[in-house]
Short mmCIF file of N, CA, C and O in Angstrom, two decimals:
data_model
loop_
_atom_site.label_atom_id
_atom_site.label_comp_id
_atom_site.label_asym_id
_atom_site.label_seq_id
_atom_site.Cartn_x
_atom_site.Cartn_y
_atom_site.Cartn_z
N UNK V 1292 -4.47 -18.57 -14.55
CA UNK V 1292 -5.05 -17.10 -14.99
C UNK V 1292 -4.50 -16.61 -16.15
O UNK V 1292 -3.23 -17.01 -16.56
N UNK V 1293 -5.43 -15.83 -16.98
CA UNK V 1293 -4.82 -15.69 -18.44
C UNK V 1293 -4.38 -14.11 -17.99
O UNK V 1293 -4.37 -13.49 -17.20
N UNK V 1294 -3.04 -14.03 -18.95
CA UNK V 1294 -2.19 -12.76 -18.87
C UNK V 1294 -3.05 -11.35 -18.54
O UNK V 1294 -2.78 -10.67 -17.58
N UNK V 1295 -4.16 -11.17 -19.25
CA UNK V 1295 -4.81 -9.77 -19.04
C UNK V 1295 -5.49 -10.14 -17.35
O UNK V 1295 -5.66 -8.91 -17.02
N UNK V 1296 -5.97 -11.18 -17.17
CA UNK V 1296 -6.39 -10.80 -15.75
C UNK V 1296 -5.31 -10.81 -14.64
O UNK V 1296 -5.47 -9.78 -13.79
N UNK V 1297 -3.96 -11.20 -14.83
CA UNK V 1297 -2.92 -11.14 -14.12
C UNK V 1297 -2.78 -9.44 -14.12
O UNK V 1297 -2.42 -8.76 -13.01
N UNK V 1298 -2.51 -9.26 -15.40
CA UNK V 1298 -2.46 -7.38 -15.63
C UNK V 1298 -3.24 -6.61 -14.55
O UNK V 1298 -2.98 -5.91 -13.87
N UNK V 1299 -4.73 -6.91 -14.91
CA UNK V 1299 -5.85 -6.43 -14.06
C UNK V 1299 -5.38 -6.33 -12.40
O UNK V 1299 -5.77 -5.33 -11.58
N UNK V 1300 -4.75 -7.69 -12.29
CA UNK V 1300 -4.84 -7.78 -10.65
C UNK V 1300 -3.64 -6.96 -10.12
O UNK V 1300 -3.52 -6.19 -8.83
N UNK V 1301 -2.49 -7.19 -10.81
CA UNK V 1301 -1.17 -6.40 -10.67
C UNK V 1301 -1.43 -4.95 -10.68
O UNK V 1301 -0.94 -4.45 -9.88
N UNK V 1302 -2.10 -4.33 -11.45
CA UNK V 1302 -2.59 -2.94 -11.52
C UNK V 1302 -2.78 -2.49 -10.33
O UNK V 1302 -2.91 -1.37 -9.92
N UNK V 1303 -4.00 -3.32 -9.97
CA UNK V 1303 -4.42 -2.90 -8.26
C UNK V 1303 -3.25 -3.13 -7.09
O UNK V 1303 -3.52 -2.47 -6.23
N UNK V 1304 -2.93 -4.35 -6.84
CA UNK V 1304 -1.97 -4.54 -5.62
C UNK V 1304 -0.66 -3.87 -5.94
O UNK V 1304 0.30 -4.10 -4.99
N UNK V 1305 -0.16 -3.75 -7.21
CA UNK V 1305 1.12 -3.29 -7.36
C UNK V 1305 1.49 -2.23 -7.89
O UNK V 1305 2.00 -0.95 -7.38
N UNK V 1306 0.64 -1.71 -9.14
CA UNK V 1306 0.75 -0.67 -9.93
C UNK V 1306 0.16 0.50 -9.02
O UNK V 1306 0.75 1.80 -8.99
N UNK V 1307 -0.94 0.38 -8.67
CA UNK V 1307 -1.62 1.70 -7.55
C UNK V 1307 -0.30 1.86 -6.36
O UNK V 1307 -0.19 2.99 -6.22
N UNK V 1308 -0.22 0.82 -5.54
CA UNK V 1308 0.51 1.33 -4.44
C UNK V 1308 1.93 1.96 -4.76
O UNK V 1308 2.25 2.73 -3.98
N UNK V 1309 2.56 1.84 -6.13
CA UNK V 1309 3.67 2.16 -6.49
C UNK V 1309 3.36 3.49 -6.72
O UNK V 1309 4.16 4.78 -6.22
N UNK V 1310 2.13 3.96 -7.62
CA UNK V 1310 1.94 5.45 -7.35
C UNK V 1310 1.33 6.24 -6.55
O UNK V 1310 2.10 7.17 -6.56
N UNK V 1311 0.99 5.50 -5.77
CA UNK V 1311 0.60 6.55 -4.47
C UNK V 1311 1.97 6.63 -3.53
O UNK V 1311 2.34 7.48 -2.74
N UNK V 1312 2.83 5.73 -3.68
CA UNK V 1312 4.42 6.07 -2.87
C UNK V 1312 4.80 7.49 -3.73
O UNK V 1312 5.31 8.00 -2.79
N UNK V 1313 5.07 7.10 -5.02
CA UNK V 1313 5.60 8.30 -5.70
C UNK V 1313 4.73 9.74 -5.33
O UNK V 1313 5.32 11.02 -5.21
N UNK V 1314 3.53 9.58 -5.28
CA UNK V 1314 2.70 10.80 -5.28
C UNK V 1314 2.77 11.13 -3.81
O UNK V 1314 2.81 12.53 -3.71
N UNK V 1315 2.77 10.56 -2.90
CA UNK V 1315 2.93 11.03 -1.47
C UNK V 1315 4.36 11.72 -1.47
O UNK V 1315 4.20 12.58 -0.37
N UNK V 1316 5.33 11.10 -1.93
CA UNK V 1316 6.47 11.57 -1.52
C UNK V 1316 6.60 12.98 -2.53
O UNK V 1316 6.97 13.99 -1.76
N UNK V 1317 5.92 12.95 -3.72
CA UNK V 1317 6.04 14.18 -4.80
C UNK V 1317 5.08 15.38 -3.89
O UNK V 1317 5.60 16.36 -3.82
N UNK V 1318 4.13 14.97 -3.21
CA UNK V 1318 3.42 16.03 -2.62
C UNK V 1318 3.71 16.55 -1.78
O UNK V 1318 3.90 17.88 -1.23
N UNK V 1319 5.13 15.75 -0.49
CA UNK V 1319 5.52 16.44 0.45
C UNK V 1319 6.88 17.20 -0.05
O UNK V 1319 6.89 18.44 0.04
N UNK V 1320 7.52 16.78 -1.24
CA UNK V 1320 8.62 16.90 -1.33
C UNK V 1320 8.42 18.42 -2.41
O UNK V 1320 9.67 19.34 -2.28
N UNK V 1321 7.32 18.44 -3.05
CA UNK V 1321 7.13 19.88 -3.69
C UNK V 1321 6.83 20.78 -2.96
O UNK V 1321 6.68 22.21 -3.33
N UNK V 1322 6.40 20.80 -1.83
CA UNK V 1322 5.70 21.69 -0.98
C UNK V 1322 6.92 22.52 -0.40
O UNK V 1322 8.04 22.42 -0.38
N UNK V 1323 6.37 24.03 -0.53
CA UNK V 1323 7.25 24.90 0.04
C UNK V 1323 7.44 24.64 1.32
O UNK V 1323 8.91 25.29 1.95
N UNK V 1324 7.14 23.92 2.23
CA UNK V 1324 7.54 23.62 3.50
C UNK V 1324 8.08 22.39 3.67
O UNK V 1324 8.67 21.88 4.68
N UNK V 1325 8.70 21.78 2.71
CA UNK V 1325 9.18 20.60 2.73
C UNK V 1325 10.82 20.85 3.58
O UNK V 1325 10.91 19.70 4.06
N UNK V 1326 11.10 21.90 3.78
CA UNK V 1326 12.43 21.92 4.39
C UNK V 1326 12.09 21.84 5.76
O UNK V 1326 12.68 20.74 6.74
N UNK V 1327 10.91 22.28 6.60
CA UNK V 1327 10.60 21.98 7.62
C UNK V 1327 9.63 20.70 7.97
O UNK V 1327 9.80 19.67 8.80
N UNK V 1328 9.26 20.06 6.48
CA UNK V 1328 8.46 18.78 6.75
C UNK V 1328 9.52 17.85 7.02
O UNK V 1328 9.07 16.57 7.49
N UNK V 1329 10.66 18.02 6.09
CA UNK V 1329 11.63 16.85 6.50
C UNK V 1329 12.35 16.40 7.66
O UNK V 1329 12.38 15.38 7.86
N UNK V 1330 12.00 17.68 8.31
CA UNK V 1330 12.66 17.22 9.80
C UNK V 1330 11.64 16.55 10.47
O UNK V 1330 12.04 15.87 11.17
N UNK V 1331 10.45 16.39 10.28
CA UNK V 1331 9.61 15.72 11.21
C UNK V 1331 8.95 14.44 10.44
O UNK V 1331 8.06 13.58 11.23
N UNK V 1332 9.47 14.44 9.08
CA UNK V 1332 8.95 13.19 8.52
C UNK V 1332 9.76 12.01 9.01
O UNK V 1332 10.90 11.79 9.24
N UNK V 1333 8.96 11.09 9.84
CA UNK V 1333 9.58 9.67 10.20
C UNK V 1333 9.63 8.77 9.51
O UNK V 1333 9.26 8.43 8.26
N UNK V 1334 9.11 7.63 10.44
CA UNK V 1334 8.93 6.17 9.55
C UNK V 1334 7.80 5.79 8.79
O UNK V 1334 8.18 5.03 7.90
N UNK V 1335 7.10 6.15 9.31
CA UNK V 1335 5.94 6.35 8.17
C UNK V 1335 5.96 6.57 6.59
O UNK V 1335 5.56 6.11 5.72
N UNK V 1336 6.69 8.18 6.78
CA UNK V 1336 6.88 8.65 5.33
C UNK V 1336 7.99 7.89 4.59
O UNK V 1336 7.86 7.38 3.43
N UNK V 1337 8.70 7.44 5.69
CA UNK V 1337 9.97 6.51 4.78
C UNK V 1337 9.53 5.12 4.35
O UNK V 1337 9.60 4.68 3.37
N UNK V 1338 8.74 4.30 4.87
CA UNK V 1338 7.93 3.21 4.64
C UNK V 1338 6.95 3.29 3.64
O UNK V 1338 6.82 2.86 2.52
N UNK V 1339 6.38 4.54 3.40
CA UNK V 1339 5.15 4.99 1.99
C UNK V 1339 5.94 5.23 1.06
O UNK V 1339 5.37 4.95 -0.26
N UNK V 1340 7.03 5.81 1.07
CA UNK V 1340 7.84 6.11 0.07
C UNK V 1340 8.89 4.87 -0.52
O UNK V 1340 9.40 5.41 -1.43
N UNK V 1341 9.22 4.18 0.01
CA UNK V 1341 10.32 3.16 -0.15
C UNK V 1341 9.65 2.12 -1.58
O UNK V 1341 10.41 1.98 -1.98
N UNK V 1342 8.65 2.03 -1.68
CA UNK V 1342 8.26 1.27 -3.24
C UNK V 1342 8.70 2.24 -4.31
O UNK V 1342 8.95 1.45 -5.30
N UNK V 1343 8.96 3.56 -4.00
CA UNK V 1343 9.31 3.76 -5.46
C UNK V 1343 10.88 3.36 -5.62
O UNK V 1343 11.40 3.98 -6.75
N UNK V 1344 11.61 2.93 -4.54
CA UNK V 1344 13.03 2.55 -4.41
C UNK V 1344 13.20 1.27 -5.62
O UNK V 1344 14.32 0.83 -5.48
N UNK V 1345 12.49 0.72 -5.21
CA UNK V 1345 12.41 -0.87 -5.47
C UNK V 1345 12.64 -1.34 -6.97
O UNK V 1345 11.98 -0.27 -7.88
N UNK V 1346 13.72 -1.75 -7.54
CA UNK V 1346 14.05 -2.10 -8.45
C UNK V 1346 12.93 -2.59 -9.86
O UNK V 1346 13.17 -2.58 -10.69
N UNK V 1347 12.30 -3.67 -9.30
CA UNK V 1347 11.60 -4.21 -9.74
C UNK V 1347 10.37 -3.36 -10.51
O UNK V 1347 9.81 -3.73 -11.78
N UNK V 1348 10.30 -2.03 -10.15
CA UNK V 1348 9.25 -1.31 -10.47
C UNK V 1348 9.96 -0.38 -11.92
O UNK V 1348 9.13 0.23 -12.77
N UNK V 1349 11.20 -0.60 -12.07
CA UNK V 1349 12.08 0.39 -13.07
C UNK V 1349 11.73 1.49 -13.45
O UNK V 1349 11.34 1.96 -14.59
N UNK V 1350 11.61 2.40 -12.40
CA UNK V 1350 11.03 3.74 -12.75
C UNK V 1350 9.72 3.99 -13.56
O UNK V 1350 9.59 4.66 -14.12
N UNK V 1351 8.94 3.17 -12.92
CA UNK V 1351 7.55 3.25 -13.66
C UNK V 1351 7.52 2.60 -14.83
O UNK V 1351 6.17 2.79 -15.52
N UNK V 1352 8.30 2.05 -15.79
CA UNK V 1352 8.09 1.26 -16.92
C UNK V 1352 6.88 0.38 -16.80
O UNK V 1352 5.96 0.50 -17.76
N UNK V 1353 6.67 -0.27 -15.76
CA UNK V 1353 5.73 -1.30 -15.82
C UNK V 1353 4.36 -0.59 -15.28
O UNK V 1353 3.09 -1.21 -15.99
N UNK V 1354 4.00 0.45 -15.16
CA UNK V 1354 2.97 1.12 -15.29
C UNK V 1354 2.59 1.99 -16.46
O UNK V 1354 1.39 1.64 -17.08
N UNK V 1355 3.77 2.11 -17.49
CA UNK V 1355 3.41 2.43 -18.66
C UNK V 1355 3.02 1.19 -19.52
O UNK V 1355 2.09 0.90 -20.10
N UNK V 1356 3.32 -0.06 -19.30
CA UNK V 1356 3.32 -1.33 -20.29
C UNK V 1356 2.06 -1.69 -19.27
O UNK V 1356 0.97 -2.14 -20.26
N UNK V 1357 1.35 -1.48 -18.56
CA UNK V 1357 0.40 -1.89 -17.71
C UNK V 1357 -0.55 -0.71 -17.77
O UNK V 1357 -1.76 -0.72 -16.91
N UNK V 1358 -0.87 0.26 -18.49
CA UNK V 1358 -1.24 1.68 -17.82
C UNK V 1358 -2.77 1.49 -18.26
O UNK V 1358 -3.93 2.28 -17.44
N UNK V 1359 -3.41 0.52 -19.09
CA UNK V 1359 -4.89 0.32 -19.23
C UNK V 1359 -5.32 0.28 -17.67
O UNK V 1359 -6.45 0.48 -17.12
N UNK V 1360 -4.91 -1.14 -17.15
CA UNK V 1360 -5.63 -1.47 -15.68
C UNK V 1360 -4.99 -0.75 -14.72
O UNK V 1360 -5.79 -0.39 -13.76
N UNK V 1361 -3.73 0.12 -14.95
CA UNK V 1361 -3.45 1.18 -13.91
C UNK V 1361 -4.51 2.19 -13.98
O UNK V 1361 -4.95 2.59 -12.15
N UNK V 1362 -4.73 2.72 -14.88
CA UNK V 1362 -5.58 3.85 -15.06
C UNK V 1362 -6.95 3.39 -14.31
O UNK V 1362 -7.60 4.17 -13.69
N UNK V 1363 -7.38 2.17 -14.40
CA UNK V 1363 -9.08 1.54 -14.08
C UNK V 1363 -8.47 1.73 -12.53
O UNK V 1363 -9.45 1.95 -11.60
N UNK V 1364 -7.97 1.21 -11.82
CA UNK V 1364 -7.44 1.29 -10.46
C UNK V 1364 -7.26 2.76 -10.23
O UNK V 1364 -7.42 3.12 -9.25
N UNK V 1365 -6.58 3.60 -10.90
CA UNK V 1365 -6.54 5.07 -10.39
C UNK V 1365 -8.03 5.45 -10.06
O UNK V 1365 -8.45 6.33 -9.00
N UNK V 1366 -8.80 5.20 -11.22
CA UNK V 1366 -10.27 5.85 -11.44
C UNK V 1366 -10.73 5.22 -10.21
O UNK V 1366 -11.56 6.13 -9.40
N UNK V 1367 -10.78 3.95 -9.61
CA UNK V 1367 -11.21 3.21 -8.22
C UNK V 1367 -10.86 4.11 -7.16
O UNK V 1367 -11.56 4.16 -6.31
N UNK V 1368 -9.39 4.36 -6.90
CA UNK V 1368 -9.02 4.98 -5.93
C UNK V 1368 -9.52 6.59 -5.85
O UNK V 1368 -9.97 7.23 -4.72
N UNK V 1369 -9.75 7.10 -7.08
CA UNK V 1369 -10.25 8.54 -7.01
C UNK V 1369 -11.59 8.58 -6.30
O UNK V 1369 -11.87 9.37 -5.60
N UNK V 1370 -12.51 7.84 -6.73
CA UNK V 1370 -13.57 7.70 -6.08
C UNK V 1370 -13.59 7.30 -4.67
O UNK V 1370 -14.22 7.97 -3.77
N UNK V 1371 -12.85 6.26 -4.27
CA UNK V 1371 -12.50 6.34 -2.72
C UNK V 1371 -12.21 7.42 -2.19
O UNK V 1371 -12.53 7.57 -0.85
N UNK V 1372 -11.29 8.28 -2.49
CA UNK V 1372 -10.58 9.37 -2.08
C UNK V 1372 -11.64 10.31 -1.83
O UNK V 1372 -11.51 11.15 -0.90
N UNK V 1373 -12.34 10.44 -2.95
CA UNK V 1373 -13.63 11.46 -3.00
C UNK V 1373 -14.51 11.41 -1.78
O UNK V 1373 -14.86 12.29 -0.75
N UNK V 1374 -14.84 10.05 -1.71
CA UNK V 1374 -15.48 9.55 -0.49
C UNK V 1374 -14.77 9.90 1.07
O UNK V 1374 -15.70 10.33 1.70
N UNK V 1375 -13.64 9.52 0.93
CA UNK V 1375 -13.04 9.88 2.32
C UNK V 1375 -12.79 11.52 2.44
O UNK V 1375 -12.91 11.65 3.48
N UNK V 1376 -12.45 12.26 1.30
CA UNK V 1376 -12.74 13.94 1.46
C UNK V 1376 -14.07 14.31 2.00
O UNK V 1376 -14.18 14.90 2.83
N UNK V 1377 -15.18 13.76 1.49
CA UNK V 1377 -16.45 14.19 2.00
C UNK V 1377 -16.58 13.76 3.26
O UNK V 1377 -17.31 14.73 4.02
N UNK V 1378 -16.04 12.39 4.03
CA UNK V 1378 -16.34 12.02 5.35
C UNK V 1378 -15.39 13.16 6.45
O UNK V 1378 -16.44 13.32 7.00
N UNK V 1379 -14.19 13.36 5.82
CA UNK V 1379 -13.54 14.37 6.91
C UNK V 1379 -14.11 15.50 6.74
O UNK V 1379 -14.16 16.27 7.64
N UNK V 1380 -14.38 16.16 5.23
CA UNK V 1380 -15.07 17.41 5.40
C UNK V 1380 -16.12 17.75 6.28
O UNK V 1380 -16.54 18.84 6.90
N UNK V 1381 -17.19 16.46 6.27
CA UNK V 1381 -18.26 16.51 7.21
C UNK V 1381 -18.00 16.90 8.72
O UNK V 1381 -18.74 17.08 9.62
N UNK V 1382 -17.06 16.07 8.74
CA UNK V 1382 -16.30 15.91 10.21
C UNK V 1382 -17.17 14.80 10.82
O UNK V 1382 -17.16 14.42 12.54
N UNK V 1383 -17.68 13.76 10.26
CA UNK V 1383 -18.21 12.64 10.83
C UNK V 1383 -17.42 11.53 11.61
O UNK V 1383 -17.32 10.64 10.65
N UNK V 1384 -16.94 11.87 12.63
CA UNK V 1384 -16.15 10.52 13.60
C UNK V 1384 -17.07 9.27 13.30
O UNK V 1384 -16.14 8.25 12.92
N UNK V 1385 -18.21 9.22 13.14
CA UNK V 1385 -18.77 7.76 13.05
C UNK V 1385 -18.64 7.36 11.75
O UNK V 1385 -17.85 5.96 11.56
N UNK V 1386 -18.72 8.15 10.80
CA UNK V 1386 -18.32 7.52 9.27
C UNK V 1386 -16.90 7.18 9.23
O UNK V 1386 -16.26 5.85 8.62
N UNK V 1387 -16.09 7.96 9.81
CA UNK V 1387 -14.67 7.91 9.70
C UNK V 1387 -14.22 6.16 10.49
O UNK V 1387 -13.62 5.57 9.85
N UNK V 1388 -15.01 6.40 11.71
CA UNK V 1388 -14.21 4.99 12.52
C UNK V 1388 -15.10 3.72 11.49
O UNK V 1388 -14.25 2.67 11.97
N UNK V 1389 -16.14 4.09 10.87
CA UNK V 1389 -16.65 2.68 10.05
C UNK V 1389 -15.64 1.92 9.31
O UNK V 1389 -15.48 1.14 8.77
N UNK V 1390 -14.96 3.72 8.21
CA UNK V 1390 -14.02 3.40 7.31
C UNK V 1390 -12.80 2.25 8.27
O UNK V 1390 -12.13 1.44 7.44
N UNK V 1391 -12.19 3.25 9.10
CA UNK V 1391 -11.11 2.32 9.56
C UNK V 1391 -11.43 0.85 10.45
O UNK V 1391 -10.53 0.10 10.19
N UNK V 1392 -12.66 0.84 10.56
CA UNK V 1392 -13.03 -0.52 11.23
C UNK V 1392 -13.30 -1.54 9.82
O UNK V 1392 -12.79 -2.63 10.21
N UNK V 1393 -13.91 -1.02 8.71
CA UNK V 1393 -13.63 -1.83 7.85
C UNK V 1393 -12.39 -2.21 7.25
O UNK V 1393 -12.36 -3.73 7.01
N UNK V 1394 -11.57 -1.22 7.28
CA UNK V 1394 -10.11 -1.68 6.68
C UNK V 1394 -9.49 -2.68 7.77
O UNK V 1394 -8.89 -3.34 7.15
N UNK V 1395 -9.53 -2.41 9.04
CA UNK V 1395 -9.23 -3.39 9.66
C UNK V 1395 -9.97 -4.83 9.73
O UNK V 1395 -8.74 -5.66 9.36
N UNK V 1396 -10.67 -4.98 9.47
CA UNK V 1396 -11.50 -6.34 9.39
C UNK V 1396 -11.11 -6.77 8.22
O UNK V 1396 -10.59 -7.84 8.05
N UNK V 1397 -11.28 -6.26 7.14
CA UNK V 1397 -10.42 -6.55 5.56
C UNK V 1397 -9.36 -6.99 5.46
O UNK V 1397 -8.69 -8.24 4.89
N UNK V 1398 -8.35 -6.25 6.28
CA UNK V 1398 -7.23 -6.46 6.33
C UNK V 1398 -6.62 -7.72 7.07
O UNK V 1398 -5.92 -8.37 6.57
N UNK V 1399 -6.98 -7.84 8.06
CA UNK V 1399 -7.05 -8.94 8.63
C UNK V 1399 -7.56 -10.01 8.27
O UNK V 1399 -6.74 -11.54 8.20
N UNK V 1400 -8.56 -10.21 7.62
CA UNK V 1400 -9.28 -11.28 6.53
C UNK V 1400 -8.56 -11.55 5.47
O UNK V 1400 -8.10 -12.77 5.41
N UNK V 1401 -7.69 -10.72 4.79
CA UNK V 1401 -6.94 -11.07 3.85
C UNK V 1401 -5.76 -11.77 4.17
O UNK V 1401 -5.06 -12.76 3.74
N UNK V 1402 -4.71 -11.31 5.37
CA UNK V 1402 -3.92 -11.51 6.35
C UNK V 1402 -4.13 -12.92 6.64
O UNK V 1402 -3.07 -14.19 6.56
N UNK V 1403 -5.37 -13.47 6.96
CA UNK V 1403 -5.40 -14.71 7.75
C UNK V 1403 -5.84 -15.91 6.54
O UNK V 1403 -5.35 -16.84 6.83
N UNK V 1404 -6.35 -15.27 5.34
CA UNK V 1404 -6.49 -15.93 4.56
C UNK V 1404 -5.21 -16.32 3.19
O UNK V 1404 -5.39 -17.35 2.91
N UNK V 1405 -4.14 -15.63 3.83
CA UNK V 1405 -3.12 -16.02 3.11
C UNK V 1405 -2.30 -17.34 3.67
O UNK V 1405 -2.38 -17.52 4.89
N UNK V 1406 -1.38 -17.74 2.60
CA UNK V 1406 -0.60 -19.15 3.28
C UNK V 1406 0.08 -18.69 4.11
O UNK V 1406 0.81 -17.67 4.38
N UNK V 1407 0.30 -19.50 5.25
CA UNK V 1407 1.13 -19.03 6.48
C UNK V 1407 2.87 -18.95 6.15
O UNK V 1407 3.33 -20.06 6.11
N UNK V 1408 3.42 -17.97 5.34
CA UNK V 1408 4.51 -17.86 5.23
C UNK V 1408 4.94 -16.28 5.18
O UNK V 1408 3.94 -15.77 4.59
N UNK V 1409 6.08 -15.99 5.02
CA UNK V 1409 6.56 -14.92 4.68
C UNK V 1409 6.31 -14.63 3.01
O UNK V 1409 6.40 -15.45 2.13
N UNK V 1410 6.43 -13.21 2.87
CA UNK V 1410 6.41 -13.16 1.52
C UNK V 1410 7.79 -13.43 0.24
O UNK V 1410 8.11 -12.80 -0.60
N UNK V 1411 8.55 -14.01 1.07
CA UNK V 1411 9.61 -14.43 0.52
C UNK V 1411 9.74 -15.94 0.62
O UNK V 1411 9.12 -16.67 0.93
N UNK V 1412 10.65 -16.42 -0.11
CA UNK V 1412 11.09 -17.94 -0.24
C UNK V 1412 11.40 -18.38 0.96
O UNK V 1412 12.48 -18.19 1.75
N UNK V 1413 10.89 -19.54 1.21
CA UNK V 1413 10.96 -20.08 2.50
C UNK V 1413 11.12 -21.54 2.31
O UNK V 1413 11.31 -22.65 3.04
N UNK V 1414 11.67 -22.18 0.73
CA UNK V 1414 11.90 -23.31 0.66
C UNK V 1414 13.12 -24.08 1.65
O UNK V 1414 12.79 -25.32 1.64
N UNK V 1415 13.73 -23.21 2.15
CA UNK V 1415 14.91 -23.87 2.84
C UNK V 1415 14.19 -23.90 4.48
O UNK V 1415 15.14 -24.73 5.11
N UNK V 1416 12.94 -23.55 4.83
CA UNK V 1416 12.67 -23.97 6.27
C UNK V 1416 12.44 -25.18 6.48
O UNK V 1416 11.20 -25.31 5.79
N UNK V 1417 12.58 -25.83 7.32
CA UNK V 1417 12.28 -27.52 7.43
C UNK V 1417 10.47 -27.20 7.98
O UNK V 1417 10.31 -26.29 8.62
N UNK V 1418 9.97 -27.96 7.16
CA UNK V 1418 8.38 -28.09 7.60
C UNK V 1418 8.02 -28.35 8.99
O UNK V 1418 9.09 -29.05 9.81
N UNK V 1419 7.14 -27.84 9.90
CA UNK V 1419 6.52 -28.76 11.06
C UNK V 1419 5.46 -28.33 11.21
O UNK V 1419 4.47 -27.61 10.22
N UNK V 1420 4.81 -29.09 12.06
CA UNK V 1420 3.47 -28.90 12.66
C UNK V 1420 3.16 -27.49 12.87
O UNK V 1420 1.91 -27.19 13.24
N UNK V 1421 4.21 -26.77 13.64
CA UNK V 1421 3.96 -25.40 13.99
C UNK V 1421 3.44 -24.39 13.14
O UNK V 1421 4.07 -24.06 12.21
N UNK V 1422 2.34 -23.34 13.43
CA UNK V 1422 2.19 -22.24 12.84
C UNK V 1422 2.79 -21.10 13.16
O UNK V 1422 3.31 -21.02 14.21
N UNK V 1423 3.80 -20.52 12.25
CA UNK V 1423 4.55 -19.37 12.14
C UNK V 1423 3.59 -18.28 12.21
O UNK V 1423 2.63 -18.22 11.68
N UNK V 1424 4.31 -17.43 13.14
CA UNK V 1424 4.02 -15.93 13.21
C UNK V 1424 4.09 -15.07 11.76
O UNK V 1424 5.18 -15.02 11.43
N UNK V 1425 2.91 -14.66 11.22
CA UNK V 1425 2.87 -13.72 10.49
C UNK V 1425 3.74 -12.40 10.84
O UNK V 1425 3.53 -11.79 11.57
N UNK V 1426 4.71 -12.10 9.89
CA UNK V 1426 5.22 -10.55 10.30
C UNK V 1426 4.61 -9.64 10.21
O UNK V 1426 3.41 -9.47 9.55
N UNK V 1427 4.97 -8.66 11.05
CA UNK V 1427 3.32 -7.64 11.36
C UNK V 1427 3.71 -6.16 10.81
O UNK V 1427 5.11 -5.69 11.45
N UNK V 1428 3.71 -5.76 9.79
CA UNK V 1428 4.59 -4.71 9.11
C UNK V 1428 4.04 -3.20 9.67
O UNK V 1428 4.68 -2.10 9.46
N UNK V 1429 2.96 -3.42 10.81
CA UNK V 1429 2.72 -2.19 11.19
C UNK V 1429 3.52 -2.06 12.89
O UNK V 1429 3.13 -0.70 13.19
N UNK V 1430 4.41 -3.01 13.30
CA UNK V 1430 5.35 -2.69 14.28
C UNK V 1430 6.42 -1.90 14.00
O UNK V 1430 6.77 -1.83 12.82
N UNK V 1431 6.52 -0.67 14.73
CA UNK V 1431 7.66 -0.13 14.38
C UNK V 1431 8.98 -0.67 14.15
O UNK V 1431 9.40 -1.80 14.76
N UNK V 1432 9.94 -0.26 13.07
CA UNK V 1432 11.16 -0.82 12.85
C UNK V 1432 10.99 -1.99 12.16
O UNK V 1432 11.89 -3.13 11.51
N UNK V 1433 9.58 -2.40 11.72
CA UNK V 1433 9.17 -3.83 10.65
C UNK V 1433 10.28 -3.65 9.53
O UNK V 1433 10.36 -2.44 8.94
N UNK V 1434 11.02 -4.76 9.25
CA UNK V 1434 11.39 -4.39 8.10
C UNK V 1434 12.94 -3.68 7.58
O UNK V 1434 13.59 -3.56 6.72
N UNK V 1435 13.13 -3.16 8.94
CA UNK V 1435 14.72 -2.26 9.12
C UNK V 1435 15.38 -3.17 9.12
O UNK V 1435 15.49 -3.97 10.17
N UNK V 1436 16.77 -3.29 8.48
CA UNK V 1436 17.62 -4.26 8.85
C UNK V 1436 18.67 -3.80 9.89
O UNK V 1436 19.11 -2.76 9.83
N UNK V 1437 19.13 -4.73 10.53
CA UNK V 1437 19.21 -4.05 12.20
C UNK V 1437 21.15 -3.45 11.58
O UNK V 1437 21.73 -3.78 10.28
#
């Protein structure tokens, strides 16, 4: 890959989720109701706000350095958000179901197409003919250290 192409890709799969994490947190925490919201905020809110704390993002420095690509992805996200808002506003359960069916299908295809390994270094794991189960981040307490 060329550097510019990689920057574009990372803008979509790293920069955009980092921004969404920050915006989800700020949207709730800036609310006048945050005191009450904080009491009911649970694991899903903790998970979506976790990327903000990852040291590799250096408090947004990477966003600034890759801003052209991140802005392009923000524009794409805004269009998707407008479409979702329209669907919610019209109350079309069928369209909403279609969106989530597409999401589930595309996510499954993505996970199934990746090499069967965790997103961490597994060089120390002996190879075998067995297929390892992919961790499921949708399970409760996934990624929480005991």
